[in-house]
Amino acid sequence: MAKTANGAGGAQRSKQLTRQQYLDLYYYMRLNRAVEDTMVKLFRQNKIVGGLYSSLGQEAVSVGTAYALENKDWLAPMIRNIGALLVKGVPPRDVFMQHMAKYDSPTKGKDGTSHFGDLENLHIVSPISMLGDLIPVMTGVAIAGRYLGQKIVAMTWIGDGGSSTGVFHEGLNFAAVQKAPFVLVLENNQWAYSTPVRRQVPLDNLADRAKAYGIPSYTVDGNDVVAIYSTAKEAVERARKGQGPILLEVKTFRRMGHAQHDPAEYVPKEMRAYWEARDPIALYEKFLSNEKLLDEKNKKEIEQRIETLLAAERDFAENSRMPPPEFAEHGVYCTGDDCHKIRPQWERPLSEVTPPKSSVVAVWTVAGFGSGKASGGGAAPIHFGDTQKASNNGKSDSEVQEAVAETMEAVEAKPHAGKSNKAKSTVKKSAKPVVVAGKSKAQSRKAGR
Ligand SMILES: Cc1ncc(C[n+]2csc(CCOP(=O)(O)OP(=O)(O)O)c2C)c(N)n1
Ligand SMILES: [Mg+2]
């Protein structure tokens, strides 16, 4: 599949990569796969604490896009972007320890998946589990960089499923209107959990979503690392020049289930076979050897280098201790002396649960709300599970009802500052709601009672 530019002024020839850069792309894809293979083994040995998501067959996406960034640029990975972390400089041991919840991990064992970042050095924002939320966050990072005159670009990834969230659209619109130096990679791997993409989006190309925001987009073969790199590089340079954000759709395939627990039996065999025959690493090896950039000897050297590195990184991770139990109370909520003496106060004062004064008279009321009465006539529960008789702050039930009626009268008598006469008369004309045990009188009338 060729790269298609959608509204960016036509696809341009990519800048030529040096031999070393071609080999870097190969190294990082192989490293990405080997790191994840190692983690699958750790998972089967019950050493992985959290969820384990696979990017098998999607390595070209993470590596090709992140490789287009400079050191000063920012990225925020999603669950299938371990390759991007490796390119940015995260050592494999951090990825292992993070998933094993070890004390030396970036979050010191507080998280068992990939919720970690590095704001100081590597410029990585931690993933946010709520799909799409990284889009406005990274737009903010991009705008902040521009404000500070840093000429940085921010990048994040979103799945085909995640591209249907509201925040995807809000975030991309915001990025577009702000002309943020931001690149969004839409990783279309054909599945969102067990939902095929055609069942959730009526578009052939998800890149078309960009049209709604007046920004350019590209559709690119997600298993061709050179096409991805060269397209991402164009997008990054364009964003850096101040020409605004770009959406980059990469079409690929999720070869494993959503996570380790999911055998993905819902995926048609033919579909799997089609994509397995297009393995991005095998395709790239073929390209490199055709171009005489890689021979068997180089390949062996790279394999050896990765094997040696990961053996050491895995050893380090396995030998790291688990966090001490008392560490559980550190870094959460607050660290002051009285922190952990805080006790919840479930009981709420009546004023807090009484409807606020409003210039708009309610046309219906929730039975018992603010009156201390539940619809059955008993004490209204203030919190779920709290069925004890409420004390109503020392007031009897009839006193409470009087207080509510007084409040409503006060609302009606109140001059409506800033409102037109018309608005005032509307309020005056409307029926005064009288709270009865079950429904307001207005509701009772409507119900014909
Ligand atoms: C807003 C939101 N809704 C639902 C979820 C639960 N969830 C996590 S991953 C996932 C599927 C995501 O599919 P897709 O965006 O295509 O990414 P992929 O897993 O294919 O990489 C869902 C529904 C979530 N994390 N956030
Ligand atoms: Mg998907």
CSV table of C-alpha atoms and ligand atoms in Angstrom, one decimal:
chain,number,residue,atom,x,y,z
A,1,MET,CA,0.0,0.0,0.0
A,2,ALA,CA,1.4,3.3,-1.0
A,3,LYS,CA,1.5,6.3,1.2
A,4,THR,CA,-1.4,8.7,0.5
A,5,ALA,CA,-1.3,12.3,1.5
A,6,ASN,CA,-4.7,13.8,2.2
A,7,GLY,CA,-4.6,17.6,1.9
A,8,ALA,CA,-1.0,18.1,2.9
A,9,GLY,CA,-0.1,19.4,-0.6
A,10,GLY,CA,0.9,16.0,-2.0
A,11,ALA,CA,3.3,13.4,-0.9
A,12,GLN,CA,7.0,14.4,-1.1
A,13,ARG,CA,10.0,12.2,-1.5
A,14,SER,CA,11.4,11.3,1.9
A,15,LYS,CA,14.8,12.4,2.9
A,16,GLN,CA,17.4,9.7,2.3
A,17,LEU,CA,18.3,7.8,5.4
A,18,THR,CA,22.0,6.9,6.1
A,19,ARG,CA,22.9,3.2,6.3
A,20,GLN,CA,23.2,3.5,10.0
A,21,GLN,CA,19.7,5.0,10.3
A,22,TYR,CA,18.3,2.1,8.2
A,23,LEU,CA,20.0,-0.3,10.5
A,24,ASP,CA,18.7,1.6,13.6
A,25,LEU,CA,15.2,1.1,12.4
A,26,TYR,CA,15.9,-2.6,12.1
A,27,TYR,CA,17.6,-2.8,15.5
A,28,TYR,CA,14.7,-1.1,17.3
A,29,MET,CA,12.0,-3.2,15.7
A,30,ARG,CA,13.9,-6.4,16.6
A,31,LEU,CA,14.5,-5.0,20.1
A,32,ASN,CA,10.8,-4.1,20.4
A,33,ARG,CA,9.8,-7.6,19.5
A,34,ALA,CA,12.5,-9.3,21.8
A,35,VAL,CA,11.5,-7.1,24.8
A,36,GLU,CA,7.8,-8.2,24.3
A,37,ASP,CA,8.8,-11.8,23.8
A,38,THR,CA,10.7,-11.7,27.1
A,39,MET,CA,7.7,-10.2,28.8
A,40,VAL,CA,5.4,-13.0,27.5
A,41,LYS,CA,7.9,-15.5,29.1
A,42,LEU,CA,7.8,-13.5,32.4
A,43,PHE,CA,4.0,-13.4,32.2
A,44,ARG,CA,3.8,-17.2,31.8
A,45,GLN,CA,6.1,-17.5,34.8
A,46,ASN,CA,3.6,-15.4,36.7
A,47,LYS,CA,6.2,-12.6,37.2
A,48,ILE,CA,4.2,-9.9,35.5
A,49,VAL,CA,1.9,-8.1,37.9
A,50,GLY,CA,-0.3,-6.0,35.6
A,51,GLY,CA,-1.8,-6.4,32.1
A,52,LEU,CA,0.4,-7.3,29.2
A,53,TYR,CA,-0.5,-5.9,25.8
A,54,SER,CA,1.2,-7.0,22.6
A,55,SER,CA,2.4,-5.0,19.7
A,56,LEU,CA,3.4,-8.1,17.7
A,57,GLY,CA,3.2,-7.1,14.0
A,58,GLN,CA,2.9,-3.4,14.9
A,59,GLU,CA,6.5,-2.7,15.7
A,60,ALA,CA,7.0,-0.6,12.5
A,61,VAL,CA,4.4,1.9,13.8
A,62,SER,CA,6.0,2.7,17.1
A,63,VAL,CA,9.6,2.6,15.8
A,64,GLY,CA,9.0,4.4,12.5
A,65,THR,CA,7.1,7.3,14.1
A,66,ALA,CA,9.2,7.8,17.2
A,67,TYR,CA,12.4,7.7,15.1
A,68,ALA,CA,11.2,10.9,13.3
A,69,LEU,CA,11.3,12.9,16.6
A,70,GLU,CA,14.3,14.8,17.9
A,71,ASN,CA,15.6,14.4,21.5
A,72,LYS,CA,13.9,17.6,22.6
A,73,ASP,CA,10.5,16.5,21.3
A,74,TRP,CA,7.8,15.0,23.4
A,75,LEU,CA,5.8,11.8,23.1
A,76,ALA,CA,3.1,10.0,25.1
A,77,PRO,CA,2.8,6.3,24.3
A,78,MET,CA,-0.3,4.1,24.4
A,79,ILE,CA,-0.3,0.4,25.4
A,80,ARG,CA,1.2,-0.8,22.1
A,81,ASN,CA,4.0,1.7,21.8
A,82,ILE,CA,6.8,0.1,23.8
A,83,GLY,CA,8.9,0.4,20.7
A,84,ALA,CA,8.5,4.2,20.8
A,85,LEU,CA,9.8,4.2,24.4
A,86,LEU,CA,12.9,2.2,23.4
A,87,VAL,CA,13.6,4.6,20.5
A,88,LYS,CA,13.3,7.5,22.9
A,89,GLY,CA,15.9,6.0,25.2
A,90,VAL,CA,14.0,4.1,27.9
A,91,PRO,CA,16.2,1.1,28.9
A,92,PRO,CA,14.4,-2.3,28.6
A,93,ARG,CA,15.0,-2.9,32.3
A,94,ASP,CA,12.6,-0.1,33.1
A,95,VAL,CA,9.9,-1.7,31.0
A,96,PHE,CA,10.5,-5.1,32.6
A,97,MET,CA,10.5,-3.8,36.2
A,98,GLN,CA,7.5,-1.6,35.6
A,99,HIS,CA,5.5,-4.7,34.5
A,100,MET,CA,6.9,-6.7,37.4
A,101,ALA,CA,6.0,-3.8,39.9
A,102,LYS,CA,9.6,-3.8,41.2
A,103,TYR,CA,10.9,-1.2,43.6
A,104,ASP,CA,13.6,0.1,41.1
A,105,SER,CA,10.9,0.6,38.4
A,106,PRO,CA,10.1,4.2,37.3
A,107,THR,CA,7.0,4.1,39.5
A,108,LYS,CA,8.7,2.2,42.3
A,109,GLY,CA,6.2,-0.7,42.0
A,110,LYS,CA,3.1,1.4,42.2
A,111,ASP,CA,2.0,0.4,38.8
A,112,GLY,CA,2.1,-3.0,37.0
A,113,THR,CA,1.8,-1.8,33.4
A,114,SER,CA,3.2,1.1,31.4
A,115,HIS,CA,1.9,4.1,33.3
A,116,PHE,CA,5.2,5.8,33.6
A,117,GLY,CA,6.9,8.7,31.9
A,118,ASP,CA,10.0,10.9,32.2
A,119,LEU,CA,9.3,14.6,32.2
A,120,GLU,CA,12.8,15.6,33.1
A,121,ASN,CA,15.1,13.9,30.6
A,122,LEU,CA,13.4,11.9,27.9
A,123,HIS,CA,10.3,14.1,27.6
A,124,ILE,CA,7.8,11.3,27.9
A,125,VAL,CA,4.3,11.8,29.3
A,126,SER,CA,2.9,8.8,31.0
A,127,PRO,CA,0.0,7.0,29.2
A,128,ILE,CA,-3.5,7.8,30.4
A,129,SER,CA,-5.8,4.8,30.4
A,130,MET,CA,-8.8,6.8,29.3
A,131,LEU,CA,-8.6,6.5,25.5
A,132,GLY,CA,-8.1,9.8,23.8
A,133,ASP,CA,-7.2,11.9,26.8
A,134,LEU,CA,-3.6,12.1,25.7
A,135,ILE,CA,-4.7,14.1,22.7
A,136,PRO,CA,-5.6,17.4,24.5
A,137,VAL,CA,-2.8,16.8,27.0
A,138,MET,CA,-0.1,16.5,24.2
A,139,THR,CA,-1.7,19.4,22.4
A,140,GLY,CA,-1.1,21.3,25.6
A,141,VAL,CA,2.5,20.2,25.7
A,142,ALA,CA,2.9,21.3,22.1
A,143,ILE,CA,1.4,24.7,22.8
A,144,ALA,CA,3.5,25.1,25.9
A,145,GLY,CA,6.6,24.4,23.9
A,146,ARG,CA,5.7,27.0,21.3
A,147,TYR,CA,4.9,29.5,24.1
A,148,LEU,CA,8.4,28.9,25.5
A,149,GLY,CA,10.0,29.3,22.0
A,150,GLN,CA,11.4,25.7,22.1
A,151,LYS,CA,10.4,24.6,18.6
A,152,ILE,CA,9.4,21.2,19.9
A,153,VAL,CA,6.9,18.8,18.4
A,154,ALA,CA,4.6,16.6,20.5
A,155,MET,CA,3.4,13.2,19.4
A,156,THR,CA,0.9,10.6,20.6
A,157,TRP,CA,-0.9,7.5,19.4
A,158,ILE,CA,-4.6,6.5,19.3
A,159,GLY,CA,-6.3,3.3,18.3
A,160,ASP,CA,-9.1,2.9,15.8
A,161,GLY,CA,-11.4,2.3,18.7
A,162,GLY,CA,-10.0,5.3,20.6
A,163,SER,CA,-10.6,7.5,17.6
A,164,SER,CA,-14.4,7.3,18.3
A,165,THR,CA,-14.1,8.9,21.8
A,166,GLY,CA,-15.4,12.4,22.3
A,167,VAL,CA,-12.1,13.6,23.6
A,168,PHE,CA,-10.4,12.5,20.3
A,169,HIS,CA,-12.6,15.0,18.5
A,170,GLU,CA,-12.4,17.7,21.1
A,171,GLY,CA,-8.6,17.3,21.3
A,172,LEU,CA,-8.0,17.3,17.6
A,173,ASN,CA,-10.3,20.3,17.0
A,174,PHE,CA,-8.4,22.1,19.8
A,175,ALA,CA,-5.0,21.2,18.3
A,176,ALA,CA,-6.2,22.3,14.8
A,177,VAL,CA,-7.6,25.7,15.9
A,178,GLN,CA,-4.5,26.4,17.9
A,179,LYS,CA,-2.2,25.2,15.1
A,180,ALA,CA,-0.4,23.2,17.7
A,181,PRO,CA,2.9,21.5,16.6
A,182,PHE,CA,1.4,18.1,17.2
A,183,VAL,CA,1.4,14.8,15.3
A,184,LEU,CA,-1.4,12.3,16.1
A,185,VAL,CA,-0.7,8.7,14.9
A,186,LEU,CA,-3.9,6.8,14.4
A,187,GLU,CA,-2.9,3.1,14.8
A,188,ASN,CA,-5.6,1.3,12.8
A,189,ASN,CA,-5.0,-2.3,13.7
A,190,GLN,CA,-8.5,-3.4,12.6
A,191,TRP,CA,-9.8,-4.3,16.0
A,192,ALA,CA,-10.8,-2.6,19.2
A,193,TYR,CA,-11.1,-5.4,21.7
A,194,SER,CA,-13.5,-7.7,19.8
A,195,THR,CA,-15.0,-5.0,17.6
A,196,PRO,CA,-13.8,-4.9,14.0
A,197,VAL,CA,-13.2,-1.4,12.7
A,198,ARG,CA,-16.0,-1.6,10.1
A,199,ARG,CA,-18.5,-2.1,12.8
A,200,GLN,CA,-17.7,1.1,14.6
A,201,VAL,CA,-16.7,3.6,12.0
A,202,PRO,CA,-18.4,4.2,8.6
A,203,LEU,CA,-15.2,5.3,6.9
A,204,ASP,CA,-12.7,3.4,4.7
A,205,ASN,CA,-9.9,5.6,5.9
A,206,LEU,CA,-9.9,6.9,9.4
A,207,ALA,CA,-7.5,9.6,8.2
A,208,ASP,CA,-10.7,11.2,6.8
A,209,ARG,CA,-11.6,12.2,10.3
A,210,ALA,CA,-9.1,15.0,9.9
A,211,LYS,CA,-11.3,16.7,7.3
A,212,ALA,CA,-13.7,17.7,10.0
A,213,TYR,CA,-10.9,19.8,11.6
A,214,GLY,CA,-9.4,21.3,8.4
A,215,ILE,CA,-6.0,19.6,9.0
A,216,PRO,CA,-4.0,17.4,6.6
A,217,SER,CA,-3.7,13.7,7.1
A,218,TYR,CA,-1.9,10.7,5.6
A,219,THR,CA,-2.8,7.1,5.2
A,220,VAL,CA,0.2,4.9,5.3
A,221,ASP,CA,1.1,1.2,5.2
A,222,GLY,CA,1.6,0.4,8.9
A,223,ASN,CA,3.8,-2.6,8.2
A,224,ASP,CA,6.3,-0.6,6.1
A,225,VAL,CA,8.7,1.0,8.5
A,226,VAL,CA,10.4,3.2,5.8
A,227,ALA,CA,7.0,4.6,4.6
A,228,ILE,CA,6.0,5.3,8.2
A,229,TYR,CA,9.3,6.9,9.1
A,230,SER,CA,9.3,9.2,6.0
A,231,THR,CA,5.7,10.2,6.4
A,232,ALA,CA,6.2,10.9,10.1
A,233,LYS,CA,9.3,12.9,9.4
A,234,GLU,CA,7.4,15.1,6.9
A,235,ALA,CA,4.6,15.5,9.5
A,236,VAL,CA,7.0,16.4,12.3
A,237,GLU,CA,8.9,18.9,10.1
A,238,ARG,CA,5.7,20.5,9.0
A,239,ALA,CA,4.4,20.8,12.5
A,240,ARG,CA,7.8,22.2,13.7
A,241,LYS,CA,7.5,24.9,11.0
A,242,GLY,CA,4.3,26.1,12.6
A,243,GLN,CA,1.9,24.7,10.0
A,244,GLY,CA,-0.3,23.0,12.5
A,245,PRO,CA,-1.1,19.4,13.5
A,246,ILE,CA,-1.4,16.4,11.3
A,247,LEU,CA,-3.2,13.1,11.6
A,248,LEU,CA,-1.3,10.1,10.4
A,249,GLU,CA,-3.3,6.9,9.9
A,250,VAL,CA,-1.3,3.7,9.8
A,251,LYS,CA,-3.1,0.6,8.7
A,252,THR,CA,-1.8,-2.5,10.4
A,253,PHE,CA,-3.1,-5.5,12.4
A,254,ARG,CA,-3.3,-6.6,16.0
A,255,ARG,CA,-1.8,-10.1,15.8
A,256,MET,CA,-2.6,-11.1,19.4
A,257,GLY,CA,-5.7,-10.6,21.5
A,258,HIS,CA,-6.4,-7.4,23.3
A,259,ALA,CA,-4.2,-8.5,26.1
A,260,GLN,CA,-2.7,-11.8,27.3
A,261,HIS,CA,-6.1,-13.1,28.6
A,262,ASP,CA,-7.8,-12.8,25.1
A,263,PRO,CA,-7.2,-15.6,22.6
A,264,ALA,CA,-9.0,-13.5,19.9
A,265,GLU,CA,-10.8,-16.4,18.4
A,266,TYR,CA,-13.2,-13.9,16.9
A,267,VAL,CA,-10.6,-12.9,14.3
A,268,PRO,CA,-11.2,-14.6,11.0
A,269,LYS,CA,-8.3,-17.0,10.1
A,270,GLU,CA,-7.9,-15.5,6.6
A,271,MET,CA,-7.5,-12.1,8.0
A,272,ARG,CA,-4.8,-13.3,10.4
A,273,ALA,CA,-3.0,-15.2,7.6
A,274,TYR,CA,-3.0,-12.2,5.3
A,275,TRP,CA,-1.3,-10.0,7.9
A,276,GLU,CA,1.0,-12.6,9.2
A,277,ALA,CA,2.4,-12.9,5.7
A,278,ARG,CA,3.1,-9.2,5.9
A,279,ASP,CA,5.2,-9.3,9.0
A,280,PRO,CA,6.9,-5.8,9.2
A,281,ILE,CA,10.3,-7.2,10.4
A,282,ALA,CA,10.4,-9.9,7.7
A,283,LEU,CA,9.4,-7.3,5.0
A,284,TYR,CA,12.1,-4.9,6.2
A,285,GLU,CA,14.8,-7.6,6.2
A,286,LYS,CA,13.9,-8.3,2.6
A,287,PHE,CA,14.1,-4.6,1.8
A,288,LEU,CA,17.5,-4.2,3.6
A,289,SER,CA,19.0,-7.2,1.9
A,290,ASN,CA,17.7,-6.2,-1.6
A,291,GLU,CA,19.3,-2.8,-1.0
A,292,LYS,CA,22.5,-4.5,0.3
A,293,LEU,CA,22.2,-2.8,3.6
A,294,LEU,CA,22.1,-5.9,5.7
A,295,ASP,CA,23.8,-9.3,5.2
A,296,GLU,CA,23.6,-12.5,7.4
A,297,LYS,CA,26.7,-11.4,9.3
A,298,ASN,CA,25.2,-8.0,10.3
A,299,LYS,CA,21.9,-9.7,11.2
A,300,LYS,CA,23.7,-12.1,13.5
A,301,GLU,CA,25.6,-9.3,15.2
A,302,ILE,CA,22.4,-7.4,15.8
A,303,GLU,CA,20.7,-10.5,17.2
A,304,GLN,CA,23.6,-11.2,19.5
A,305,ARG,CA,23.7,-7.6,20.7
A,306,ILE,CA,20.0,-7.7,21.6
A,307,GLU,CA,20.3,-11.1,23.3
A,308,THR,CA,23.2,-9.9,25.4
A,309,LEU,CA,21.5,-6.7,26.3
A,310,LEU,CA,18.2,-8.3,27.3
A,311,ALA,CA,19.8,-11.1,29.3
A,312,ALA,CA,21.5,-8.4,31.5
A,313,GLU,CA,18.4,-6.2,31.6
A,314,ARG,CA,16.1,-9.1,32.6
A,315,ASP,CA,18.6,-10.2,35.3
A,316,PHE,CA,18.7,-6.7,36.7
A,317,ALA,CA,14.9,-6.6,36.7
A,318,GLU,CA,14.4,-10.0,38.3
A,319,ASN,CA,16.9,-9.2,41.0
A,320,SER,CA,15.3,-5.9,41.9
A,321,ARG,CA,13.2,-6.3,45.1
A,322,MET,CA,9.6,-5.7,45.5
A,323,PRO,CA,8.6,-2.5,47.2
A,324,PRO,CA,8.7,-2.7,51.1
A,325,PRO,CA,5.1,-3.0,52.4
A,326,GLU,CA,5.3,0.4,54.2
A,327,PHE,CA,6.0,2.1,50.9
A,328,ALA,CA,2.4,1.6,50.0
A,329,GLU,CA,1.4,4.6,52.1
A,330,HIS,CA,4.0,6.9,50.4
A,331,GLY,CA,3.3,9.1,47.5
A,332,VAL,CA,-0.4,8.7,47.7
A,333,TYR,CA,-2.8,11.5,48.5
A,334,CYS,CA,-0.5,13.5,50.7
A,335,THR,CA,2.7,13.2,52.8
A,336,GLY,CA,2.0,15.5,55.8
A,337,ASP,CA,2.2,14.3,59.4
A,338,ASP,CA,-1.6,13.9,59.7
A,339,CYS,CA,-2.2,12.4,56.3
A,340,HIS,CA,-3.2,9.0,57.2
A,341,LYS,CA,-5.2,10.0,60.2
A,342,ILE,CA,-7.9,11.5,58.0
A,343,ARG,CA,-11.2,9.7,58.5
A,344,PRO,CA,-14.1,10.0,56.1
A,345,GLN,CA,-17.1,12.0,57.3
A,346,TRP,CA,-20.1,10.5,55.6
A,347,GLU,CA,-22.8,12.5,57.3
A,348,ARG,CA,-23.6,15.7,55.4
A,349,PRO,CA,-25.1,18.9,56.8
A,350,LEU,CA,-28.7,19.5,55.6
A,351,SER,CA,-27.7,22.7,53.9
A,352,GLU,CA,-25.3,20.8,51.7
A,353,VAL,CA,-28.0,18.4,50.5
A,354,THR,CA,-30.7,21.0,50.0
A,355,PRO,CA,-31.2,22.3,46.5
A,356,PRO,CA,-29.4,25.6,46.0
A,357,LYS,CA,-31.4,28.8,45.6
A,358,SER,CA,-32.2,29.3,42.0
A,359,SER,CA,-34.0,31.9,39.9
A,360,VAL,CA,-35.5,29.0,37.9
A,361,VAL,CA,-38.3,27.2,39.7
A,362,ALA,CA,-38.2,23.5,39.3
A,363,VAL,CA,-41.1,21.9,37.4
A,364,TRP,CA,-40.5,18.6,39.0
A,365,THR,CA,-38.7,17.5,42.2
A,366,VAL,CA,-37.0,14.3,43.3
A,367,ALA,CA,-39.1,12.9,46.1
A,368,GLY,CA,-37.4,13.4,49.4
A,369,PHE,CA,-34.5,15.3,48.0
A,370,GLY,CA,-33.4,17.9,50.5
A,371,SER,CA,-36.4,17.1,52.8
A,372,GLY,CA,-34.8,14.2,54.6
A,373,LYS,CA,-37.7,12.0,53.2
A,374,ALA,CA,-37.3,9.0,50.9
A,375,SER,CA,-40.0,8.3,48.4
A,376,GLY,CA,-41.4,5.6,50.6
A,377,GLY,CA,-41.9,8.1,53.4
A,378,GLY,CA,-38.9,7.0,55.4
A,379,ALA,CA,-35.7,8.9,56.1
A,380,ALA,CA,-33.9,9.7,52.8
A,381,PRO,CA,-30.6,7.9,52.5
A,382,ILE,CA,-27.9,10.5,52.0
A,383,HIS,CA,-25.3,8.0,50.8
A,384,PHE,CA,-25.8,4.7,49.1
A,385,GLY,CA,-26.1,2.0,51.7
A,386,ASP,CA,-26.9,4.5,54.5
A,387,THR,CA,-30.4,3.4,55.4
A,388,GLN,CA,-30.4,4.5,59.0
A,389,LYS,CA,-32.9,7.1,60.1
A,390,ALA,CA,-31.2,10.5,59.4
A,391,SER,CA,-31.1,12.9,62.3
A,392,ASN,CA,-31.7,15.9,60.0
A,393,ASN,CA,-29.4,17.9,62.2
A,394,GLY,CA,-31.8,17.8,65.1
A,395,LYS,CA,-34.8,18.9,63.1
A,396,SER,CA,-38.1,17.0,63.0
A,397,ASP,CA,-39.5,15.9,59.6
A,398,SER,CA,-42.1,18.6,59.6
A,399,GLU,CA,-39.5,21.3,60.5
A,400,VAL,CA,-37.5,20.1,57.5
A,401,GLN,CA,-40.5,20.4,55.2
A,402,GLU,CA,-41.2,23.9,56.5
A,403,ALA,CA,-37.6,24.9,55.9
A,404,VAL,CA,-37.9,23.6,52.3
A,405,ALA,CA,-41.1,25.6,51.7
A,406,GLU,CA,-39.5,28.7,53.1
A,407,THR,CA,-36.6,28.3,50.8
A,408,MET,CA,-38.8,28.0,47.8
A,409,GLU,CA,-40.8,31.1,48.8
A,410,ALA,CA,-37.5,33.0,49.3
A,411,VAL,CA,-36.5,31.9,45.8
A,412,GLU,CA,-39.7,33.3,44.3
A,413,ALA,CA,-39.6,36.5,46.2
A,414,LYS,CA,-36.0,37.2,45.2
A,415,PRO,CA,-35.4,40.0,42.7
A,416,HIS,CA,-33.8,38.5,39.7
A,417,ALA,CA,-30.8,40.7,39.1
A,418,GLY,CA,-29.7,40.9,35.5
A,419,LYS,CA,-32.8,39.1,34.3
A,420,SER,CA,-35.4,40.6,32.0
A,421,ASN,CA,-38.9,41.4,33.1
A,422,LYS,CA,-40.1,38.7,30.9
A,423,ALA,CA,-37.9,36.2,32.8
A,424,LYS,CA,-39.3,37.5,36.1
A,425,SER,CA,-42.9,37.2,35.0
A,426,THR,CA,-42.2,33.6,33.8
A,427,VAL,CA,-41.0,32.7,37.2
A,428,LYS,CA,-44.1,34.4,38.9
A,429,LYS,CA,-46.5,32.7,36.6
A,430,SER,CA,-45.1,29.2,37.0
A,431,ALA,CA,-46.8,26.9,39.5
A,432,LYS,CA,-45.3,26.9,43.0
A,433,PRO,CA,-43.9,23.4,43.5
A,434,VAL,CA,-45.2,21.9,46.7
A,435,VAL,CA,-43.2,19.0,47.9
A,436,VAL,CA,-45.4,16.0,48.8
A,437,ALA,CA,-44.3,12.6,49.9
A,438,GLY,CA,-44.2,11.0,46.4
A,439,LYS,CA,-44.5,13.7,43.7
A,440,SER,CA,-44.9,17.4,43.3
A,441,LYS,CA,-48.5,18.6,42.9
A,442,ALA,CA,-47.8,19.5,39.3
A,443,GLN,CA,-46.7,16.0,38.6
A,444,SER,CA,-49.7,14.5,40.5
A,445,ARG,CA,-52.0,16.7,38.3
A,446,LYS,CA,-50.2,15.6,35.2
A,447,ALA,CA,-50.6,12.0,36.2
A,448,GLY,CA,-54.4,12.6,36.6
A,449,ARG,CA,-54.4,12.0,40.3
B,1,LIG,C1,-12.6,6.1,27.2
B,1,LIG,C2,-12.3,4.6,27.3
B,1,LIG,N1,-13.2,3.8,27.0
B,1,LIG,C3,-13.0,2.4,27.1
B,1,LIG,C4,-11.8,2.0,27.6
B,1,LIG,C5,-11.6,0.5,27.7
B,1,LIG,N2,-10.6,0.0,26.6
B,1,LIG,C6,-9.3,-0.1,26.8
B,1,LIG,S1,-8.5,-0.5,25.5
B,1,LIG,C7,-10.0,-0.6,24.6
B,1,LIG,C8,-9.9,-1.0,23.1
B,1,LIG,C9,-9.1,0.0,22.4
B,1,LIG,O1,-9.1,-0.3,21.0
B,1,LIG,P1,-8.2,0.6,20.1
B,1,LIG,O2,-8.4,2.0,20.4
B,1,LIG,O3,-8.5,0.1,18.7
B,1,LIG,O4,-6.7,0.2,20.5
B,1,LIG,P2,-6.0,-1.2,20.3
B,1,LIG,O5,-6.3,-2.0,21.6
B,1,LIG,O6,-6.5,-1.9,19.1
B,1,LIG,O7,-4.6,-0.9,20.2
B,1,LIG,C10,-11.0,-0.3,25.4
B,1,LIG,C11,-12.4,-0.3,24.9
B,1,LIG,C12,-10.9,2.9,27.9
B,1,LIG,N3,-9.7,2.6,28.4
B,1,LIG,N4,-11.1,4.3,27.8
B,2,MG,MG,-7.5,-1.1,17.5
